[in-house]
Amino acid sequence: MHDLVLLINALDPVPDDNDVKAGWGAFAIFLLLIVAVAFLCWSFTKQMRKVKAADEAGVYDEVDDGSDQVPPTHTNADS
């Protein structure tokens, strides 16, 4: 196992600090990701406005979740 680690280190040397750069390609990808997130936020806001308008227009049924009711209780005699 130790020989394998030495072989890998010999075949794949660590580059110098001056040889490693992010470059313009990475910067372009970063900017595209920012644009994509901004577009998704804009689209989400637009869809939420549509949902709010439809809710105010009465498109959706009101749901009774039963929160005002007391849950049934069970005793050992019921089992």
Coordinates of N, CA and C in Angstrom, one line a residue:
M1 N 0.8 -1.2 0.0 CA 0.0 0.0 0.0 C 0.9 1.3 0.0
H2 N 1.9 1.2 0.8 CA 2.8 2.4 0.9 C 3.5 2.6 -0.5
D3 N 3.8 1.5 -1.2 CA 4.4 1.7 -2.6 C 3.4 2.4 -3.5
L4 N 2.2 2.1 -3.4 CA 1.2 2.7 -4.3 C 1.1 4.2 -4.0
V5 N 1.1 4.6 -2.8 CA 1.0 6.0 -2.5 C 2.3 6.7 -3.1
L6 N 3.4 6.1 -2.9 CA 4.7 6.7 -3.5 C 4.6 6.8 -5.0
L7 N 4.0 5.8 -5.6 CA 3.9 5.8 -7.1 C 3.0 6.9 -7.6
I8 N 1.8 7.0 -6.8 CA 0.9 8.1 -7.2 C 1.5 9.4 -7.1
N9 N 2.2 9.7 -6.0 CA 2.9 11.0 -5.8 C 4.0 11.2 -6.8
A10 N 4.6 10.2 -7.2 CA 5.7 10.4 -8.3 C 5.1 10.7 -9.6
L11 N 3.9 10.1 -10.0 CA 3.3 10.3 -11.3 C 2.5 11.6 -11.3
D12 N 2.0 12.1 -10.2 CA 1.1 13.3 -10.2 C 1.8 14.3 -9.2
P13 N 2.7 15.1 -9.7 CA 3.4 16.1 -8.8 C 2.5 17.2 -8.5
V14 N 2.7 17.9 -7.4 CA 1.9 19.1 -7.0 C 2.4 20.3 -7.8
P15 N 1.5 21.0 -8.4 CA 1.9 22.1 -9.3 C 2.3 23.3 -8.4
D16 N 3.1 24.2 -9.0 CA 3.5 25.4 -8.3 C 2.3 26.4 -8.1
D17 N 2.4 27.2 -7.1 CA 1.3 28.2 -6.9 C 1.1 29.1 -8.1
N18 N 2.1 29.5 -8.8 CA 2.0 30.3 -10.0 C 1.4 29.7 -11.2
D19 N 1.3 28.3 -11.2 CA 0.7 27.6 -12.3 C -0.8 27.4 -12.2
V20 N -1.3 27.6 -11.0 CA -2.7 27.4 -10.8 C -3.5 28.7 -10.8
K21 N -4.5 28.8 -11.7 CA -5.3 30.0 -11.8 C -6.7 29.6 -12.0
A22 N -7.6 30.4 -11.5 CA -9.1 30.1 -11.8 C -9.4 30.4 -13.2
G23 N -9.0 31.5 -13.7 CA -9.2 31.8 -15.1 C -10.5 32.5 -15.4
W24 N -10.7 32.9 -16.7 CA -11.9 33.6 -17.1 C -13.1 32.6 -17.2
G25 N -12.8 31.3 -17.6 CA -13.9 30.3 -17.7 C -14.6 30.1 -16.4
A26 N -13.9 30.0 -15.3 CA -14.5 29.8 -14.0 C -15.3 31.1 -13.6
F27 N -14.8 32.2 -14.0 CA -15.5 33.5 -13.7 C -16.8 33.6 -14.5
A28 N -16.8 33.1 -15.7 CA -18.0 33.1 -16.6 C -19.0 32.2 -16.0
I29 N -18.6 31.0 -15.6 CA -19.5 30.0 -15.0 C -20.1 30.6 -13.7
F30 N -19.3 31.3 -12.9 CA -19.8 31.9 -11.7 C -20.9 33.0 -12.0
L31 N -20.6 33.8 -13.0 CA -21.6 34.8 -13.4 C -22.9 34.2 -13.9
L32 N -22.7 33.1 -14.7 CA -23.9 32.4 -15.2 C -24.8 31.8 -14.1
L33 N -24.1 31.3 -13.0 CA -24.8 30.8 -11.9 C -25.6 31.9 -11.1
I34 N -25.0 33.1 -11.1 CA -25.6 34.2 -10.4 C -26.9 34.6 -11.3
V35 N -26.7 34.7 -12.6 CA -27.9 35.0 -13.5 C -29.0 33.9 -13.3
A36 N -28.6 32.6 -13.2 CA -29.6 31.6 -13.1 C -30.4 31.7 -11.8
V37 N -29.7 32.0 -10.7 CA -30.3 32.1 -9.4 C -31.3 33.4 -9.4
A38 N -30.8 34.5 -10.0 CA -31.7 35.6 -10.1 C -32.9 35.4 -10.9
F39 N -32.8 34.6 -12.0 CA -33.9 34.3 -12.9 C -34.9 33.4 -12.1
L40 N -34.4 32.4 -11.3 CA -35.2 31.5 -10.5 C -36.0 32.3 -9.5
C41 N -35.3 33.3 -8.8 CA -36.0 34.1 -7.8 C -37.1 34.9 -8.5
W42 N -36.8 35.5 -9.6 CA -37.8 36.3 -10.3 C -39.0 35.5 -10.7
S43 N -38.8 34.3 -11.2 CA -39.8 33.4 -11.7 C -40.7 32.9 -10.5
F44 N -40.0 32.6 -9.3 CA -40.7 32.2 -8.1 C -41.6 33.3 -7.6
T45 N -41.1 34.6 -7.6 CA -41.9 35.7 -7.2 C -43.1 35.9 -8.1
K46 N -42.9 35.7 -9.4 CA -44.0 35.9 -10.3 C -45.1 34.8 -10.1
Q47 N -44.7 33.6 -9.9 CA -45.6 32.5 -9.6 C -46.4 32.7 -8.3
M48 N -45.7 33.2 -7.3 CA -46.3 33.4 -6.0 C -47.4 34.5 -6.1
R49 N -47.1 35.5 -7.0 CA -48.1 36.6 -7.2 C -49.3 36.0 -7.9
K50 N -49.2 35.1 -8.8 CA -50.3 34.4 -9.5 C -51.1 33.6 -8.5
V51 N -50.4 32.9 -7.6 CA -51.1 32.1 -6.5 C -51.9 33.0 -5.6
K52 N -51.3 34.1 -5.2 CA -52.0 35.0 -4.3 C -53.2 35.6 -5.0
A53 N -53.1 36.0 -6.2 CA -54.3 36.5 -7.0 C -55.4 35.5 -7.1
A54 N -55.0 34.3 -7.4 CA -56.0 33.2 -7.6 C -56.6 32.9 -6.2
D55 N -55.9 33.0 -5.1 CA -56.5 32.7 -3.8 C -57.4 33.8 -3.5
E56 N -57.1 35.1 -3.8 CA -58.0 36.2 -3.5 C -59.2 36.1 -4.4
A57 N -59.1 35.5 -5.6 CA -60.3 35.4 -6.5 C -61.2 34.2 -6.1
G58 N -60.7 33.4 -5.1 CA -61.6 32.3 -4.7 C -61.4 31.1 -5.5
V59 N -60.3 30.9 -6.2 CA -60.1 29.7 -7.0 C -59.9 28.5 -6.2
Y60 N -59.3 28.6 -5.0 CA -59.0 27.5 -4.2 C -60.1 27.3 -3.1
D61 N -60.4 26.0 -2.8 CA -61.3 25.7 -1.7 C -60.6 25.9 -0.4
E62 N -61.4 26.4 0.6 CA -60.8 26.5 1.9 C -60.8 25.1 2.5
V63 N -59.7 24.8 3.2 CA -59.5 23.5 3.8 C -59.7 23.6 5.3
D64 N -60.5 22.8 5.8 CA -60.8 22.7 7.2 C -59.9 21.6 7.8
D65 N -58.8 22.1 8.5 CA -57.9 21.1 9.0 C -58.3 20.5 10.3
G66 N -59.5 20.9 10.9 CA -60.0 20.3 12.1 C -59.2 20.7 13.3
S67 N -58.5 21.8 13.3 CA -57.7 22.2 14.4 C -58.6 22.7 15.6
D68 N -59.8 23.1 15.3 CA -60.7 23.5 16.4 C -61.4 22.3 17.1
Q69 N -61.2 21.1 16.7 CA -61.8 20.0 17.3 C -60.9 19.3 18.3
V70 N -61.4 18.7 19.3 CA -60.6 18.0 20.3 C -60.4 16.6 19.8
P71 N -59.2 16.1 19.8 CA -58.9 14.8 19.3 C -59.6 13.8 20.2
P72 N -60.0 12.6 19.6 CA -60.7 11.6 20.4 C -59.7 11.0 21.4
T73 N -60.2 10.6 22.5 CA -59.4 10.0 23.5 C -59.8 8.5 23.6
H74 N -58.9 7.6 23.8 CA -59.1 6.2 23.9 C -58.8 5.7 25.3
T75 N -59.6 4.9 25.9 CA -59.2 4.3 27.2 C -58.9 2.8 27.0
N76 N -58.5 2.1 28.0 CA -58.2 0.7 27.9 C -59.4 -0.1 27.7
A77 N -60.6 0.4 28.2 CA -61.8 -0.3 28.0 C -62.3 -0.3 26.6
D78 N -61.8 0.6 25.8 CA -62.2 0.7 24.3 C -61.5 -0.4 23.5
S79 N -60.4 -0.9 24.0 CA -59.6 -1.8 23.2 C -60.2 -3.2 23.3

